[in-house]
Amino acid sequence: MSKMALRNIFRQKRRSLLTSLTMFGGFVLVMIAVGMTDGSFNGMIDMFTRNSMGHIQVHAQGYLDKPSLHKVIPDYLKVGQKIAGVEGVEAWTPRVFSAGLSSVGDKTAAAVLSGIDPSLENKAVNFDKKIYEGRPLAAGPAKETAIGRGLAKTLKAKPGDALVFVTQGADGSLANEKYLIVALVDSGNEVADRSSLFLHIADAQELLVLDGKAHEIAIVAPKLGKVAKVKRAVEAALADPRLSVEPWQEFARGFYLAMQAENKEHQVSLIVFFIIVAVGVLNTTLMSVLERRREHGLLKALGTRPGRLFRMILNEVLLMALASIAIGSVVGTAANLYLSRHGFKFSQGFTFGGMVYDRLLVEISARCYIIPSLLVLAAALLVAIYPALKAARTDAARSIRYT
Amino acid sequence: MNIHLKAAWRNIFRNKRRTFITGTAIALGLASLIFSDALVKGTTDSLINTATGSFSGQGQIHAAGFRETQETSRVIAGADAVLARLAGDARIKAFTPRTLNFAMASSASEVSPVLMVGVAPDSEGNFSKISEAIVEGRFFEDAATGGGRRANSQDIILGAKLVETLQARLGDRLVLTAAQAGSDDLAQEMFRISGIFRFAIDEMDKGMVFVRLSKAQDMLNLNKGVHQIALSLKDPRMASDETNPLWKDYSSEGNEAVGWPVLFPQLKAVSALAGFATAIIGILLFGIIALGIINTLFMSVYERMFEFGVLRAVGTRPGGIRKLVVYEAGALGLLSSGLGILLGFVVTFIVCKTGLDYRGIEYMGVSFKDLLYPVMTIEQFIIYPIIVFLFTVLVGLYPAGYASKMSITKAMRRTL
Amino acid sequence: MKRHRTRRFAVPISIVGCIAVYWLAACLPADGGQGNATAEVQTILKRIDDLYRSRSSTAEITMTIITPNWQRTLVLRGWTRGQDRMFVRILSPLKEQGVGTLKIGNEMWNYFPKTDKVMKLPPSMMMSSWMGSDFTNDDLVKEYKLADDFTSRLVRPEKAEPGVIYIESRPKEGLPIIWDKTIAAIRESDLIPLWQDFFDERGTLVRSLRFGEVKKFGTRNVPSVMEMIPRTKEGYKTVIRYDKLAFDVPLGDEIFSLRNLQSQR
């Protein structure tokens, strides 16, 4: 039957071409669409989480729920080294947190302190790119500080000013120290910038009497899809019941929820694609079957069983679909490869948290092939059933008379 | 010309089945465009709504400089006039005034810093989702609505996580301490927990308390001053447009009005990315639909090559054939557009009513049920049909040319 | 959508606001009241009110703070005048030596010798725990008078000890006092307070204040040791001991000045 199917296809060149075109076009476009929706979805999440929170975070158990100065990760360097050794970890960065009062000149304001390791923080979340005035923090502890835009405004401070920070240490003592403001920071989170103050982690530990301890370790994975795997790997590597490892879906829940809406919308788009492709295939197949009624009538008169006729029609469609998928894969792969590197350029790029966003990159994965293939195959076959049935059921005598 | 037009129209109906199939294909394409567009708008709205709908609003008015310094003495200039103006402004859907200040909340056993928000019960109830998020107790009620319960100025509503931190319960006493506006005098007032909410947003559940506006104004010595007026607009897209004159209108006399893109740059960033992604999808979608139209139209013309051959044989000029085909395409386009508009309307309307549930498995009880709703606009039903119609006619040009140039003998062969 | 979790100010901020030691404020053991109290109760209340009050005073105090995470002992020197002027200097431990707090009316400044910085405190910071201890600024700054702001009566608890008067007090309606009631035990013989328990509205004992070691300072006999014990959390306690205490000492304006604050004396 396939032979006949194949011959039939070539006999009606134009018709077959049109049908295949729809399937091929649909396949390629859906390939790009899937790659692009994945790319944009992940791009959004990445943009948001890589800004400062990271993809995965490690804390002492219970810290996320009720933060406290005393809920620490003991010996963070050791923990960090273990994490660095986990496959799939692109970067990690430790943080120490405290709340207190900051003062420049005669202005005083509440501030939230983050003790960071500048080189690790740069690598993980592009901290140095968020600096809009001044220079980056020194790599080692130097009693320097970078403050958020809003805090700088409240304190009427600028790089070069001296800032005093007062808080309570982990031993209960009154901690106070003077730091030199070297940079002003814009993280993209206006509210946070109103009170954020960054120190070198060693300076912060000294101030707070928290030797070797940290409150949080943020981890960045190269691809969003790998986050779940990396999280499990980190948990296994640390194997410490006192520590808790959380993925972004947990510490950025609100954002996660909003992303679900995006996802749903993409799913609906795919359904729409499906319908369009299906209708296109139905149209041509139906027309072609109707056209060949006489022919089918003849075949039946010659003894072809209805079942065979049915399968023949389906085979025709199937072959065309497979061909379209095959060629489509090649073309689509080429397209996606290009787009994954160059992406779609925005008409107007924007800056967020120090990073420039001016294009959407396509993300290539198995989904790019599986989804369009299924879509085209399903559309084609489903839709061919009606015409195939019709052909199979034609009354031989009547059909021959059909003009 | 008339003949061709009439003939074209009649031809369409001669083969009902063919017209139906082809027409439906095109109509479905149009309906998809309309629905997708509506859905996209709905998703964008949903994204923004999730962020701004619970409390912040699509835009806010403050006294210039308040956003940076949060000084209690910096109240909105001429608040009464602004409020009156908002009430009469057709672009505004809802608005509500608030006071905002840093305070310390003390319970019997614990103390916690909070953002104290003074709200006007009536307008706030309609504006933000606080009343929906209440899990214990109730939102502020006034004598008019409260079923007889007298408005109690000591009412305070706070988040479940904060209540836990303070080791307090509904009905317990709470003392708020804050600095009065303009002086360093301390204001300390007693409140009673009258409601507990859960937003599943940490900043709110852990750090905000709501009291009555008048009480806050008294306590902080603000006279009738307010720090913020939150707005929601009839057209949400106006809020995303930073250049819209609305913002300038209200940024006068020492005040500053800004929309959410300015208030929440992160939201703006995410939204920009999302918008761009959907634009691309839209183009891809149109690509497929275009293919579909080409496919069906070509098919329907090539099917009838024999017919055209006959027409040529009896003397129709090539130009006439071309006109015929194009007019048929046009007529088909018209019909399909009509059907497409109807289909698009019906489907979009239905989904508008039912909504799409996108909340995944990990969704944890937030009390307000936000489903995804498509947004219908007039443009969808005007622009897309026109595009589809024009495209259909355009596509018809190629087979029209082919049919008009085809040799008669070739045309009268049955097979393609 | 602001998903970024801003770190919330944890209780530590309080410490700064709390350097202000206004231990001479009336609000120490808030007890007693008027109203339906008998004349006897009135007298007792007034005496409690004025126990530590005077026109001016100087003192040296040792304060020990115990928490589950750390333990500290501070030595402080302080001066007060009237109800609105107060100056405190930390003498020990070494790390905090020289830190000072000045309070005039509703304004408060801190001085840190290490950074040579005078910081004016935002007013609302004045609430919450004093120096990380279990006393709140409320306890020290507020001017609620037991005699005026509470409604009190004599009571007789089950485990009443001989020679002890028990007074139950409830804050008057409308006052921002967080306690629902307090019960104080006073020694009958010399009207020295022994202890005071603070309860919330559900009748839960929230914290206890214990007095002890009565000593003679100048012409007065007062308890020299006060212990504040929170009852709703484990492992916390604050003990204050007056090593030196002098009443009605003539104190000049210059003591309560920013210059003096910075002088590190």
Short mmCIF file of N, CA, C and O in Angstrom, two decimals, chain C residues 188-235:
data_model
loop_
_atom_site.label_atom_id
_atom_site.label_comp_id
_atom_site.label_asym_id
_atom_site.label_seq_id
_atom_site.Cartn_x
_atom_site.Cartn_y
_atom_site.Cartn_z
N GLU C 188 5.09 44.56 103.87
CA GLU C 188 4.24 45.43 104.68
C GLU C 188 5.04 46.35 105.59
O GLU C 188 4.69 47.50 105.80
N SER C 189 6.13 45.79 106.12
CA SER C 189 6.84 46.53 107.17
C SER C 189 7.42 47.85 106.66
O SER C 189 7.24 48.89 107.26
N ASP C 190 8.09 47.79 105.52
CA ASP C 190 8.72 49.04 105.06
C ASP C 190 8.27 49.46 103.66
O ASP C 190 8.88 50.31 103.03
N LEU C 191 7.21 48.81 103.22
CA LEU C 191 6.65 49.15 101.90
C LEU C 191 7.68 49.05 100.78
O LEU C 191 7.71 49.84 99.86
N ILE C 192 8.55 48.06 100.88
CA ILE C 192 9.52 47.81 99.79
C ILE C 192 8.90 46.78 98.86
O ILE C 192 8.39 45.76 99.32
N PRO C 193 8.93 47.04 97.54
CA PRO C 193 8.37 46.05 96.61
C PRO C 193 9.22 44.79 96.58
O PRO C 193 10.46 44.86 96.66
N LEU C 194 8.55 43.65 96.50
CA LEU C 194 9.25 42.37 96.43
C LEU C 194 9.29 41.81 95.02
O LEU C 194 10.32 41.39 94.52
N TRP C 195 8.14 41.79 94.39
CA TRP C 195 8.11 41.35 92.99
C TRP C 195 6.87 41.89 92.31
O TRP C 195 5.94 42.37 92.97
N GLN C 196 6.86 41.81 90.98
CA GLN C 196 5.69 42.23 90.21
C GLN C 196 5.54 41.33 89.00
O GLN C 196 6.50 41.08 88.29
N ASP C 197 4.34 40.83 88.82
CA ASP C 197 4.05 39.96 87.68
C ASP C 197 3.17 40.71 86.68
O ASP C 197 2.25 41.42 87.06
N PHE C 198 3.47 40.51 85.40
CA PHE C 198 2.70 41.18 84.35
C PHE C 198 1.92 40.14 83.55
O PHE C 198 2.48 39.15 83.11
N PHE C 199 0.64 40.40 83.34
CA PHE C 199 -0.23 39.45 82.65
C PHE C 199 -0.83 40.07 81.39
O PHE C 199 -1.07 41.28 81.34
N ASP C 200 -1.10 39.21 80.40
CA ASP C 200 -1.82 39.71 79.22
C ASP C 200 -3.31 39.42 79.39
O ASP C 200 -3.73 38.89 80.42
N GLU C 201 -4.08 39.74 78.38
CA GLU C 201 -5.52 39.67 78.52
C GLU C 201 -6.05 38.27 78.69
O GLU C 201 -7.18 38.08 79.13
N ARG C 202 -5.28 37.29 78.30
CA ARG C 202 -5.77 35.93 78.47
C ARG C 202 -5.34 35.38 79.81
O ARG C 202 -5.50 34.20 80.08
N GLY C 203 -4.76 36.24 80.61
CA GLY C 203 -4.36 35.78 81.93
C GLY C 203 -3.02 35.07 81.95
O GLY C 203 -2.62 34.51 82.97
N THR C 204 -2.34 35.09 80.81
CA THR C 204 -1.03 34.44 80.79
C THR C 204 0.01 35.33 81.44
O THR C 204 0.06 36.53 81.17
N LEU C 205 0.85 34.74 82.28
CA LEU C 205 1.94 35.49 82.89
C LEU C 205 2.99 35.72 81.81
O LEU C 205 3.55 34.77 81.27
N VAL C 206 3.24 36.96 81.49
CA VAL C 206 4.17 37.26 80.41
C VAL C 206 5.57 37.51 80.92
O VAL C 206 6.55 37.09 80.33
N ARG C 207 5.69 38.24 82.04
CA ARG C 207 7.02 38.45 82.60
C ARG C 207 6.94 38.77 84.08
O ARG C 207 5.89 39.16 84.59
N SER C 208 8.05 38.59 84.75
CA SER C 208 8.11 38.85 86.20
C SER C 208 9.27 39.74 86.51
O SER C 208 10.34 39.62 85.92
N LEU C 209 9.05 40.63 87.44
CA LEU C 209 10.10 41.53 87.91
C LEU C 209 10.36 41.21 89.37
O LEU C 209 9.42 41.12 90.16
N ARG C 210 11.63 40.97 89.72
CA ARG C 210 11.94 40.63 91.11
C ARG C 210 12.84 41.69 91.71
O ARG C 210 13.79 42.13 91.06
N PHE C 211 12.54 42.08 92.90
CA PHE C 211 13.38 43.06 93.60
C PHE C 211 14.12 42.37 94.72
O PHE C 211 13.65 41.41 95.32
N GLY C 212 15.30 42.89 95.04
CA GLY C 212 16.02 42.27 96.15
C GLY C 212 17.14 43.15 96.67
O GLY C 212 17.43 44.22 96.14
N GLU C 213 17.76 42.63 97.69
CA GLU C 213 18.93 43.27 98.33
C GLU C 213 18.71 44.75 98.60
O GLU C 213 19.33 45.63 97.97
N VAL C 214 17.85 45.00 99.55
CA VAL C 214 17.59 46.38 99.92
C VAL C 214 18.84 47.00 100.52
O VAL C 214 19.51 46.40 101.37
N LYS C 215 19.17 48.17 100.04
CA LYS C 215 20.36 48.86 100.58
C LYS C 215 20.01 50.30 100.87
O LYS C 215 19.04 50.85 100.35
N LYS C 216 20.85 50.91 101.65
CA LYS C 216 20.62 52.30 101.94
C LYS C 216 21.51 53.14 101.03
O LYS C 216 22.73 53.02 101.01
N PHE C 217 20.87 53.97 100.23
CA PHE C 217 21.61 54.91 99.38
C PHE C 217 21.28 56.31 99.85
O PHE C 217 20.16 56.78 99.71
N GLY C 218 22.23 56.94 100.43
CA GLY C 218 21.94 58.26 100.97
C GLY C 218 20.96 58.10 102.11
O GLY C 218 21.22 57.42 103.10
N THR C 219 19.76 58.71 101.93
CA THR C 219 18.77 58.62 102.98
C THR C 219 17.69 57.60 102.65
O THR C 219 16.75 57.42 103.41
N ARG C 220 17.77 56.94 101.52
CA ARG C 220 16.68 56.04 101.14
C ARG C 220 17.11 54.58 101.19
O ARG C 220 18.25 54.23 100.94
N ASN C 221 16.07 53.80 101.49
CA ASN C 221 16.23 52.35 101.41
C ASN C 221 15.50 51.87 100.17
O ASN C 221 14.28 52.01 100.08
N VAL C 222 16.26 51.36 99.24
CA VAL C 222 15.59 50.83 98.05
C VAL C 222 16.21 49.50 97.66
O VAL C 222 17.36 49.23 98.02
N PRO C 223 15.45 48.67 96.94
CA PRO C 223 16.04 47.42 96.45
C PRO C 223 17.15 47.77 95.47
O PRO C 223 16.98 48.62 94.60
N SER C 224 18.30 47.16 95.64
CA SER C 224 19.42 47.49 94.77
C SER C 224 19.52 46.54 93.58
O SER C 224 20.28 46.75 92.66
N VAL C 225 18.74 45.47 93.65
CA VAL C 225 18.78 44.51 92.54
C VAL C 225 17.40 44.33 91.94
O VAL C 225 16.41 44.19 92.65
N MET C 226 17.34 44.36 90.60
CA MET C 226 16.08 44.09 89.88
C MET C 226 16.34 43.03 88.82
O MET C 226 17.32 43.12 88.08
N GLU C 227 15.44 42.06 88.80
CA GLU C 227 15.56 40.99 87.82
C GLU C 227 14.33 40.98 86.94
O GLU C 227 13.22 40.92 87.46
N MET C 228 14.54 41.01 85.62
CA MET C 228 13.39 40.92 84.73
C MET C 228 13.45 39.57 84.03
O MET C 228 14.44 39.25 83.40
N ILE C 229 12.39 38.79 84.20
CA ILE C 229 12.38 37.45 83.63
C ILE C 229 11.19 37.28 82.70
O ILE C 229 10.04 37.24 83.15
N PRO C 230 11.43 37.16 81.40
CA PRO C 230 10.31 36.89 80.49
C PRO C 230 9.81 35.48 80.73
O PRO C 230 10.62 34.57 80.97
N ARG C 231 8.51 35.33 80.70
CA ARG C 231 7.95 34.01 80.98
C ARG C 231 7.49 33.28 79.73
O ARG C 231 7.13 32.12 79.79
N THR C 232 7.42 33.97 78.61
CA THR C 232 6.91 33.30 77.41
C THR C 232 8.03 32.78 76.52
O THR C 232 7.78 32.19 75.48
N LYS C 233 9.26 33.04 76.89
CA LYS C 233 10.34 32.43 76.12
C LYS C 233 11.43 31.93 77.05
O LYS C 233 11.67 32.49 78.13
N GLU C 234 12.11 30.90 76.63
CA GLU C 234 13.08 30.21 77.48
C GLU C 234 14.46 30.83 77.40
O GLU C 234 14.92 31.21 76.33
N GLY C 235 15.12 30.90 78.54
CA GLY C 235 16.54 31.24 78.53
C GLY C 235 16.89 32.71 78.56
O GLY C 235 18.03 33.08 78.31
#
